[in-house]
Structures are given as C-alpha cells and as structure tokens.
mmCIF file of C-alpha atoms in Angstrom:
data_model
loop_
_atom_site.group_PDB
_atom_site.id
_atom_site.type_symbol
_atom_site.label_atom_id
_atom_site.label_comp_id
_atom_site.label_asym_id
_atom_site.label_seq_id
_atom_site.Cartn_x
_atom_site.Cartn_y
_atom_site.Cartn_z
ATOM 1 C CA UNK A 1 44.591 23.845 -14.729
ATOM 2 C CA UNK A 2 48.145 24.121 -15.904
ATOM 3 C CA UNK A 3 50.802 26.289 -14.323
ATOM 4 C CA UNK A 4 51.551 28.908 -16.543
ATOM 5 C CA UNK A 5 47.919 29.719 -16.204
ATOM 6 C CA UNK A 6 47.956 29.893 -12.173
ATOM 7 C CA UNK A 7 51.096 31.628 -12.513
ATOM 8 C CA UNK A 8 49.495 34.008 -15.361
ATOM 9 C CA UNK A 9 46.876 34.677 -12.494
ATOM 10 C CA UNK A 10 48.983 35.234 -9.731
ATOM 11 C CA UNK A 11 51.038 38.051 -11.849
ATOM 12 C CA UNK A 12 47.634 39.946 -12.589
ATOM 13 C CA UNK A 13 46.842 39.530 -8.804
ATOM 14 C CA UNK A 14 50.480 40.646 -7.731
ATOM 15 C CA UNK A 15 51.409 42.950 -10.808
ATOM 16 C CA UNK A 16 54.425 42.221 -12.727
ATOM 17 C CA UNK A 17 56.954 40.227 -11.273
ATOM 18 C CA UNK A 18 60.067 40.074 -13.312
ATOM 19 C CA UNK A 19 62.155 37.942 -10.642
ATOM 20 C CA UNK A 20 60.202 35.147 -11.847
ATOM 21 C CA UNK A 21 61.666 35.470 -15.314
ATOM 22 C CA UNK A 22 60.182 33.397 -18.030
ATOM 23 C CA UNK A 23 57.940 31.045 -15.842
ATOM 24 C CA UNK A 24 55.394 32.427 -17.061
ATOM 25 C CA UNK A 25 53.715 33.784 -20.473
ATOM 26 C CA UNK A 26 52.738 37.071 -19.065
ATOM 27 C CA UNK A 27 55.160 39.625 -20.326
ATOM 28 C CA UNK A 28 56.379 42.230 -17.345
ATOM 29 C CA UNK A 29 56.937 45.488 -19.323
ATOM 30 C CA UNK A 30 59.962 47.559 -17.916
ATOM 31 C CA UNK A 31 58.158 50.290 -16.281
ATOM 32 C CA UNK A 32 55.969 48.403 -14.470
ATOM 33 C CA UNK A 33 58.306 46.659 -11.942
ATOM 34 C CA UNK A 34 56.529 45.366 -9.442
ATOM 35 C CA UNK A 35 58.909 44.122 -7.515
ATOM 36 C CA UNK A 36 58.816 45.488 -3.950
ATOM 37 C CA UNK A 37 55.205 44.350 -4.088
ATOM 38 C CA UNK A 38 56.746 41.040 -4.560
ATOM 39 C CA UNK A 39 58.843 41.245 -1.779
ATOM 40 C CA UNK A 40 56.019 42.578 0.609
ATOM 41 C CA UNK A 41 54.494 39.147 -0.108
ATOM 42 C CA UNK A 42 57.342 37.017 -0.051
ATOM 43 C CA UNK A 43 58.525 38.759 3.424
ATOM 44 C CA UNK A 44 54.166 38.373 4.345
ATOM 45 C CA UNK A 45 54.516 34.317 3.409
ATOM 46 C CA UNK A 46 57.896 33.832 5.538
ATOM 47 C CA UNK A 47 56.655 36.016 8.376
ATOM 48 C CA UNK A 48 53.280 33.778 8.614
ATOM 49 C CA UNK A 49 55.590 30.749 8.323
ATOM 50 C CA UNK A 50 58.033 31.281 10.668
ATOM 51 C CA UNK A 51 55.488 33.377 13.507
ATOM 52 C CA UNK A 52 53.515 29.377 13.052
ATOM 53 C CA UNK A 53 56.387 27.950 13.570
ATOM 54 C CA UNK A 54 57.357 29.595 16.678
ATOM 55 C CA UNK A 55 53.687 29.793 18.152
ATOM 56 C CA UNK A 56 53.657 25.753 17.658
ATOM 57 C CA UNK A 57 56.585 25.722 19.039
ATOM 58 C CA UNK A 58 55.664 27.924 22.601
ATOM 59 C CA UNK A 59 52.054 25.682 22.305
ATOM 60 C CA UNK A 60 53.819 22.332 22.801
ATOM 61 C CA UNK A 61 56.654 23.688 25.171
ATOM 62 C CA UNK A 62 53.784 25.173 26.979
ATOM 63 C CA UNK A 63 51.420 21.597 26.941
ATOM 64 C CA UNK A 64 54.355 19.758 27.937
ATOM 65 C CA UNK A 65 55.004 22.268 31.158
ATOM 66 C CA UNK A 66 50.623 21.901 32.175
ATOM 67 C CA UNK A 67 51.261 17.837 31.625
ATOM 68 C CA UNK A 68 54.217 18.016 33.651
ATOM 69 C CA UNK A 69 52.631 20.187 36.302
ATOM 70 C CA UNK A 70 49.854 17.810 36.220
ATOM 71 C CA UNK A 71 51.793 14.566 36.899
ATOM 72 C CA UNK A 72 53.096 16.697 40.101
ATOM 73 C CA UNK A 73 49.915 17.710 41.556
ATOM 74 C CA UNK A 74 48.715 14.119 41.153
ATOM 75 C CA UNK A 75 51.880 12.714 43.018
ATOM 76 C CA UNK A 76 51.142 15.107 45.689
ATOM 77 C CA UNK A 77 47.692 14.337 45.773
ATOM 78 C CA UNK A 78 48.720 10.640 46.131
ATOM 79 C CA UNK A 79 50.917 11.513 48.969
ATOM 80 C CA UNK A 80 48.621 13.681 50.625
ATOM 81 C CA UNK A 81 46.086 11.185 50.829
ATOM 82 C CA UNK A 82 48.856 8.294 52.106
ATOM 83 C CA UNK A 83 49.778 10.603 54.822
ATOM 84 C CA UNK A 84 46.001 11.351 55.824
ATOM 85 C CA UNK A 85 45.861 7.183 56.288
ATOM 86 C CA UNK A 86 48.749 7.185 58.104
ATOM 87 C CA UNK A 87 47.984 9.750 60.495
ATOM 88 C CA UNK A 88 44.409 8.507 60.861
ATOM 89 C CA UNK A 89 46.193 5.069 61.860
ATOM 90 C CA UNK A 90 48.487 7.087 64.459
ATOM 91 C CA UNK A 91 45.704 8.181 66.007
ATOM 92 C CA UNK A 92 44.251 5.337 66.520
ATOM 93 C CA UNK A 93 47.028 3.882 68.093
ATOM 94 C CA UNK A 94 47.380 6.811 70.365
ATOM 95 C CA UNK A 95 43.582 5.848 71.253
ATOM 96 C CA UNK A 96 44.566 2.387 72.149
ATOM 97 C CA UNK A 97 47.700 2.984 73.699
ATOM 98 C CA UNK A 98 45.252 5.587 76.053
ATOM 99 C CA UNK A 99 43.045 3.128 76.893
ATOM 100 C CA UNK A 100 45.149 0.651 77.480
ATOM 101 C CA UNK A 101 47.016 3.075 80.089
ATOM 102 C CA UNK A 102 43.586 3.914 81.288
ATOM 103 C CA UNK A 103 43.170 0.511 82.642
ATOM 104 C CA UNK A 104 45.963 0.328 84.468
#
C-alpha cells in the first residue's frame, strides 16, 4: 500500500485538508476547507499523547511511592519482631533474676 493512497484515504475520512499541500493526489477544492476539522484531530492526537504521557508519568511516580512504602513497612516489621525477641529475653531474665532472689 503506498502513501499517497493512505493519505488519499485519510483526506476522504477527514475531508479536505489543504495544510497538507501536495502530499497527496486528492485535490482540496477551495470551498471545501476542511481545516478546523483538521485541527480538531491534530489537537485530539496531541491531547491523547500528552494526557499518556502524564498518566505514565503519575503511574510510575505513584509505583515507586507503594514500593517505597513497602520497603518501610517491611523494616518495621523486621524491627518489630527484633524487639518482640528482645523483650521476650528480658523477661526471662527478670524470671531468673526472681528466682534467684527467691532463694535467698
């Protein structure tokens, strides 16, 4: 499929669409200026381009906030369960150091 030809099929689909000059072989006549259709579609493309690029851009700022959060809540997992072993090990000093005094 050659390009004139898409291009011949994208000015039936879009109307005449004289700011493309001579690309293609399908003549605009002068009264049927199709421009602002043109530009509705141009402004439609950049719109879809640029609203993907910014959702990307919020959905990876976003997954790299939820990783980070998640690296945190590990750590404090981690250190939550170090402290419970710690304190369990206090306590069981304490028992010993009870007894011990008990026998005195």
């Amino acid at each position: 499929m050659s390009y004139t030809f898409m291009f011949e099929i994208l000015a039936i689909w879009w109307g005449c669409l004289p700011e493309w000059g001579n690309w293609i072989a399908y003549e605009c006549s002068e009264d049927f200026d199709m421009s602002n259709a043109a530009s509705t579609w141009v402004g439609l493309i950049a719109g879809v381009l640029i609203g993907g690029a910014i959702t990307w851009w919020i959905y990876n700022r976003q997954k790299k906030t939820s990783n980070k959060q998640d690296e945190v809540l590990k750590h404090i997992e981690e250190l939550e369960e170090r402290h419970e072993t710690i304190l369990e090990k206090i306590l069981a000093l304490d028992e010993k150091i009870d007894s011990i005094l008990e026998k005195k």
